Coordinates of C-alpha atoms and ligand atoms in Angstrom, one line a residue:
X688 CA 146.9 15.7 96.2
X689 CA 149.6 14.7 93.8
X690 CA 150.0 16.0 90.4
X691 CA 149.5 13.8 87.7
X692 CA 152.8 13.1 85.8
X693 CA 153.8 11.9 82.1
X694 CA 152.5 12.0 78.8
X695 CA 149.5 13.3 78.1
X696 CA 147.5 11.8 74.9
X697 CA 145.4 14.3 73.3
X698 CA 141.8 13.9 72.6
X699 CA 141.5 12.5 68.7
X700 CA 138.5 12.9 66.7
X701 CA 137.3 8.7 66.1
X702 CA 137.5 8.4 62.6
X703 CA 134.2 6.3 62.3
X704 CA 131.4 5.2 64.5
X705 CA 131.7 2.6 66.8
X706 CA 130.9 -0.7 65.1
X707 CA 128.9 -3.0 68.0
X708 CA 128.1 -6.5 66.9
X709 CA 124.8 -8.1 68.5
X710 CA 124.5 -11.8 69.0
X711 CA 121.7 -13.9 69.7
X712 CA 120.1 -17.5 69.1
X713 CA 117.3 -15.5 66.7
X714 CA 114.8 -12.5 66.9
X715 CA 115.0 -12.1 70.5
X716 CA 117.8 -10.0 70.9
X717 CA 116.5 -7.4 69.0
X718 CA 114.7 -6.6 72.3
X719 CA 118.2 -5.9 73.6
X720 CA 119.2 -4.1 70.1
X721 CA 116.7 -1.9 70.7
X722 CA 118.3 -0.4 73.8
X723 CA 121.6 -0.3 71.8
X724 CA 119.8 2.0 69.7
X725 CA 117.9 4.2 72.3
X726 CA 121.2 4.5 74.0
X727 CA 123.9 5.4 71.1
X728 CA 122.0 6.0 68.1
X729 CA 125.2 7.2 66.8
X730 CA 126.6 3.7 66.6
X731 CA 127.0 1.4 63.6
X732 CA 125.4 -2.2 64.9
X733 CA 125.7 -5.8 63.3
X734 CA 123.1 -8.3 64.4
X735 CA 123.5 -11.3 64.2
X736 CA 120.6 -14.4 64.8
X737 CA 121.6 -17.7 64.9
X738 CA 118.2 -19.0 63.5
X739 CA 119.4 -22.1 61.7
X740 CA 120.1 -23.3 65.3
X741 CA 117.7 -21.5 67.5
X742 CA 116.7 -23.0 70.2
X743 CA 120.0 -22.2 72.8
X744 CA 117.4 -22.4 75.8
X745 CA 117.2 -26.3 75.5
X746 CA 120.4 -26.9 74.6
X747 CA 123.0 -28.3 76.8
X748 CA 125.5 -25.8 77.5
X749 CA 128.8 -27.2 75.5
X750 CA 126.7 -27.2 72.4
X751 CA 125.3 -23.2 73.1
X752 CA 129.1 -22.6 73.8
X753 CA 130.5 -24.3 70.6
X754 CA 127.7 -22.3 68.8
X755 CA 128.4 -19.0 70.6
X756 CA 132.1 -19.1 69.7
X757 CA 131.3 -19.5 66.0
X758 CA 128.9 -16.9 65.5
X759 CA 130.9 -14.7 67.6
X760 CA 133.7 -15.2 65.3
X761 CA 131.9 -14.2 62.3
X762 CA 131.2 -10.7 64.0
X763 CA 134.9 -10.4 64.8
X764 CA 135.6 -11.0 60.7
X765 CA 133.1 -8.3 60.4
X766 CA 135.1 -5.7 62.6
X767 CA 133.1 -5.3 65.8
X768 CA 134.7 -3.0 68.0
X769 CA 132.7 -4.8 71.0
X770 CA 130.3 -7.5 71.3
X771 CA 127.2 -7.5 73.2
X772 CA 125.8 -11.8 73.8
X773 CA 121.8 -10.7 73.8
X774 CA 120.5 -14.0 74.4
X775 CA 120.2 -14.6 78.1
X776 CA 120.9 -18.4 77.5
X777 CA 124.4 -17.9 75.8
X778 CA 125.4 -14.9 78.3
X779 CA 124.7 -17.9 81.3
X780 CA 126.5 -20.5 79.6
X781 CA 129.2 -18.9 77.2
X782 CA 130.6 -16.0 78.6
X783 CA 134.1 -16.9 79.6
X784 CA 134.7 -19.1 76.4
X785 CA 133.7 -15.7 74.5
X786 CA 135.6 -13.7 76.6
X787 CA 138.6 -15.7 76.2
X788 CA 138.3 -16.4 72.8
X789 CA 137.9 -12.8 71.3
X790 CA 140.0 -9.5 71.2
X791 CA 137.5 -7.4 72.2
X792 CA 135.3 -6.2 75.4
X793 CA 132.3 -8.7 75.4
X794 CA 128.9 -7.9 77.2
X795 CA 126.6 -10.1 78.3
X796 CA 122.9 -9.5 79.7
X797 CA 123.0 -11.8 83.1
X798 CA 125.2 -9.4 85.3
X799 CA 123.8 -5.9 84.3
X800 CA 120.6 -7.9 85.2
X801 CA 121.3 -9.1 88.4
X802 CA 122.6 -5.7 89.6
X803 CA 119.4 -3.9 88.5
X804 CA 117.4 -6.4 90.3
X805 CA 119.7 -6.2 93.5
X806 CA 119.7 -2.3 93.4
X807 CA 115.9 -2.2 93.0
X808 CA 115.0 -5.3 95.8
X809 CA 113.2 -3.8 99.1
X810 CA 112.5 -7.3 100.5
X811 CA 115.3 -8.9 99.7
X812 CA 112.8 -11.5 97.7
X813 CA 114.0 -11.8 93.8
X814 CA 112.5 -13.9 91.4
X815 CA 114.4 -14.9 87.9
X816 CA 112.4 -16.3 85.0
X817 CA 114.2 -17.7 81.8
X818 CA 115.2 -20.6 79.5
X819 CA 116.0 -24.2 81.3
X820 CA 119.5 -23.3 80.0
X821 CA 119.4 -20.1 81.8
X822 CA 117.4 -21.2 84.9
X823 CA 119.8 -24.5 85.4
X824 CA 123.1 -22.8 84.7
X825 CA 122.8 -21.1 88.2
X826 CA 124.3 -18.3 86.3
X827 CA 122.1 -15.7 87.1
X828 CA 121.5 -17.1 91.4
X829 CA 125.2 -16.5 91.5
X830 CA 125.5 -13.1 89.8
X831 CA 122.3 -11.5 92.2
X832 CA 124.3 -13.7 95.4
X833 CA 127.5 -11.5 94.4
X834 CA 125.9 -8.1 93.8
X835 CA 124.0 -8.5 97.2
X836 CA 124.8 -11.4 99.4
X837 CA 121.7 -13.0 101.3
X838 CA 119.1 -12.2 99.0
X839 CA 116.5 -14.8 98.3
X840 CA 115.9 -16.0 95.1
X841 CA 113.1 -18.1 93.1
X842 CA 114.3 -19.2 90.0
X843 CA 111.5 -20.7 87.3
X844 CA 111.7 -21.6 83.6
X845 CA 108.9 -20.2 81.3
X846 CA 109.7 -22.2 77.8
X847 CA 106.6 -21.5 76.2
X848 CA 106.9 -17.9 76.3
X849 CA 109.5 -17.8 74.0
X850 CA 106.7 -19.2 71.2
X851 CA 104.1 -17.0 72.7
X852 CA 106.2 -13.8 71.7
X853 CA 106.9 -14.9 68.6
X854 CA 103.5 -15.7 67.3
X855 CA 102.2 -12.5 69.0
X856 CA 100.3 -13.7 71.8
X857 CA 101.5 -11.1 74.1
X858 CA 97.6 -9.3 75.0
X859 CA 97.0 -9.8 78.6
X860 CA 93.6 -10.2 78.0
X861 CA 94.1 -13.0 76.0
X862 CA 93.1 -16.3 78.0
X863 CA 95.8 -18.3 76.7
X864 CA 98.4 -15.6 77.5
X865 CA 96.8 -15.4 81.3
X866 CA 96.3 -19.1 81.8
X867 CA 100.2 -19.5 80.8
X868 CA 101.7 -16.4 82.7
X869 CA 99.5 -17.3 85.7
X870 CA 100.5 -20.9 85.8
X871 CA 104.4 -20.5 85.5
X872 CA 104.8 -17.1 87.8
X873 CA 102.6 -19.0 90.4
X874 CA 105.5 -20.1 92.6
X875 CA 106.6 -16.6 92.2
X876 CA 103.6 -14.9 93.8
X877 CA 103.3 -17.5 96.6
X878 CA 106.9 -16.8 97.0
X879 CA 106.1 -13.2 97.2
X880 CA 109.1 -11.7 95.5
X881 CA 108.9 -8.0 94.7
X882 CA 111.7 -8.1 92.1
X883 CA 111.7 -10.4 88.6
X884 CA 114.3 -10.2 86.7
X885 CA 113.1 -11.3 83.2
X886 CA 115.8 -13.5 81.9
X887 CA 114.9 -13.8 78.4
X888 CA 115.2 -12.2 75.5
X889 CA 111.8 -12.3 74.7
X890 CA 110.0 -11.8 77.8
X891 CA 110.1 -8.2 77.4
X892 CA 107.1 -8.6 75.0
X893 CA 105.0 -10.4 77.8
X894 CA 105.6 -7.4 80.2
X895 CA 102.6 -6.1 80.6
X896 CA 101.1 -9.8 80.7
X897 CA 103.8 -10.6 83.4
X898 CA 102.7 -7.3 85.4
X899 CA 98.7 -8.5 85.3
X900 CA 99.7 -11.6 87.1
X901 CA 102.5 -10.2 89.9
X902 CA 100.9 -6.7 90.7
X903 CA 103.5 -4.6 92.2
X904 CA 106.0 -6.3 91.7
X905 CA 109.6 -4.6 89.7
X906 CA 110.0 -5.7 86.4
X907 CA 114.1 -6.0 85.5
X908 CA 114.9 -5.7 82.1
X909 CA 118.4 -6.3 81.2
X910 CA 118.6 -4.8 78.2
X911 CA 118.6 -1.2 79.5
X912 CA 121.2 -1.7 82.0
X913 CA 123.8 -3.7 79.1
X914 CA 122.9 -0.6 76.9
X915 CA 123.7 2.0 79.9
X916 CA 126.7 0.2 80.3
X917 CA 127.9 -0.2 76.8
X918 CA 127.3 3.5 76.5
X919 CA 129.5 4.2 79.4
X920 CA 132.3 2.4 77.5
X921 CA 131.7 4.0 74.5
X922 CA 131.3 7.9 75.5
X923 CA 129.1 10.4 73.7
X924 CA 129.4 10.9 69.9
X925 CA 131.6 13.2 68.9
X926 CA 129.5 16.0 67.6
X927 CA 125.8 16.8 67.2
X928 CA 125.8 16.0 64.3
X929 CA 127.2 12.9 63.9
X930 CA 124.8 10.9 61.3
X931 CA 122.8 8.1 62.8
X932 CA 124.2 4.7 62.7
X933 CA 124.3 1.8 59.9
X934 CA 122.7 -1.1 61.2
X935 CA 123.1 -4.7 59.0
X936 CA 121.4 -8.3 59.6
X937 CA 122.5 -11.5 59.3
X938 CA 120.6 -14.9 60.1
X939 CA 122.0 -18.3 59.3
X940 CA 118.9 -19.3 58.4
X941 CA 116.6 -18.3 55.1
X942 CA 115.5 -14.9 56.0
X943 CA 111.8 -14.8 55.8
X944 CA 110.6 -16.0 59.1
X945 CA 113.2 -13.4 60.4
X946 CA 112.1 -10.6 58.5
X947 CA 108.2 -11.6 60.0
X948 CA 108.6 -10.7 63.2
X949 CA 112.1 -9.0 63.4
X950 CA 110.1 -5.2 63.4
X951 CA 107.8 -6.0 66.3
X952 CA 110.8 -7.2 68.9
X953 CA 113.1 -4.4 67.2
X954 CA 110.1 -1.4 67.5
X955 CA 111.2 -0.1 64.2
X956 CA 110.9 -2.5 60.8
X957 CA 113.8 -4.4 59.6
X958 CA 113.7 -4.2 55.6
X959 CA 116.9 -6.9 55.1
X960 CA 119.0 -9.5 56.6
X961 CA 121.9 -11.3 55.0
X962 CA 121.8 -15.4 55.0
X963 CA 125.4 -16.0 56.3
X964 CA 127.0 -19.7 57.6
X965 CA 129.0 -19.9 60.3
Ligands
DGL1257 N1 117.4 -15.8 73.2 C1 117.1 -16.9 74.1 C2 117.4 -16.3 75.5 O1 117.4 -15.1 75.8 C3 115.7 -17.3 74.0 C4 115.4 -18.1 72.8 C5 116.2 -19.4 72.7 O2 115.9 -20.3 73.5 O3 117.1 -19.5 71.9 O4 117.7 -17.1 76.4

């Protein structure tokens, strides 16, 4: 064993909470938010939805990148000590510009997801729902290929459950929920996965719809694994009693349809958010 040489920096008392900023195309990242919050509830948070713009999950990717970079930017303005890229579509397609282009440690839901899924495979048989941004970027087939070479994976967009979240047709007893889970997880189950990773910000609020129609299979949600990580980074508060965080909203778009639906994906309500332009 050798002894550990030179200066030693004492341990200094942060002066304020870390500040996270939160990025998505809209409301969906609140899912991933909402891990944030569960995880460091001592942290201050900036969200911000690009609504004026959303959908990213069509777009190609140069135009989710040249939007990613901008909103990005405006949370760097703001002070973020970190950024975490919620939407699925954006972490596939814009990570490396983001990663390159800011000052600080950036996040992004795709590879926390793809280990998950690769820790939690028996079979060897993973399945990956998401955007057609996300699906077609190959973004998340390479990250589950690098955490565990020679696993098999079914890759399948769902676009209209990105719709179905939002207007609150998430009851798997609902026949239009069934008939559209069943019809775009049915290469899935023939395919006879045991592992989905679900790729999109919104799919969280189709889980138990999702479960009906692939019975035992794992469900993989990112957001807990970005949030366990970001939380590794970050360390525990400095004291018990620390105050909670401060958590602001932005939306480039008028407000209202926002505020709507923001409590529901977020699991606590969401009084405010600032219309900003980037
Ligand atoms: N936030 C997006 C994602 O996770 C879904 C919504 C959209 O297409 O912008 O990929």
């Amino acid at each position: 064993m050798h002894a550990v040489s030179g200066p030693v920096t004492p341990p200094t008392a942060p002066r304020r909470a870390p500040r996270i900023g939160i990025f998505d195309s809209g409301v969906g990242g609140l899912t991933v938010q909402r891990a944030l919050l569960a995880a460091l509830p001592h942290a201050d948070t900036l969200y911000l939805g690009d609504t004026a713009r959303v959908p990213y999950g069509t777009k190609s990717a140069e135009t989710v990148t040249q939007y990613s970079l901008r909103t990005a930017r405006f949370l760097l303005g703001e002070g973020i000590d970190l950024l975490v890229v919620a939407c699925n579509t954006a972490s596939a397609v814009a990570l490396p510009a983001l990663r390159q282009a800011l000052p600080v440690p950036v996040f992004g839901v795709v590879e926390p997801g793809a280990r998950a899924a690769a820790a939690a495979t028996r079979g060897g048989r993973v399945g990956v729902i998401g955007t057609p941004g996300t699906v077609a970027s190959g973004a998340y087939q390479a990250a589950l290929q690098a955490a565990r070479p020679g696993l098999e994976v079914v890759a399948r967009a769902c676009p209209l459950f990105v719709p179905l979240a939002e207007e609150g047709w998430t009851d798997p007893a609902d026949e239009v929920v069934r008939g559209v889970v069943r019809r775009y997880l049915a290469p899935l189950a023939a395919a006879a996965v045991d592992t989905l990773v679900l790729g999109c910000t919104h799919y969280p609020l189709l889980e138990e719809a999702i479960a009906a129609a692939l019975p035992g299979v794992v469900l993989v949600d990112s957001a807990r694994t970005v949030a366990a990580e970001v939380a590794a980074l970050l360390g525990e508060p400095p004291g018990p009693a620390w105050p909670a965080g401060v958590h602001r909203f932005f939306v480039t778009d008028a407000p209202a349809r926002f505020l709507a639906v923001a409590g529901r994906f977020l699991g606590r309500p969401v009084e405010a958010a600032e219309h900003v332009d980037v």
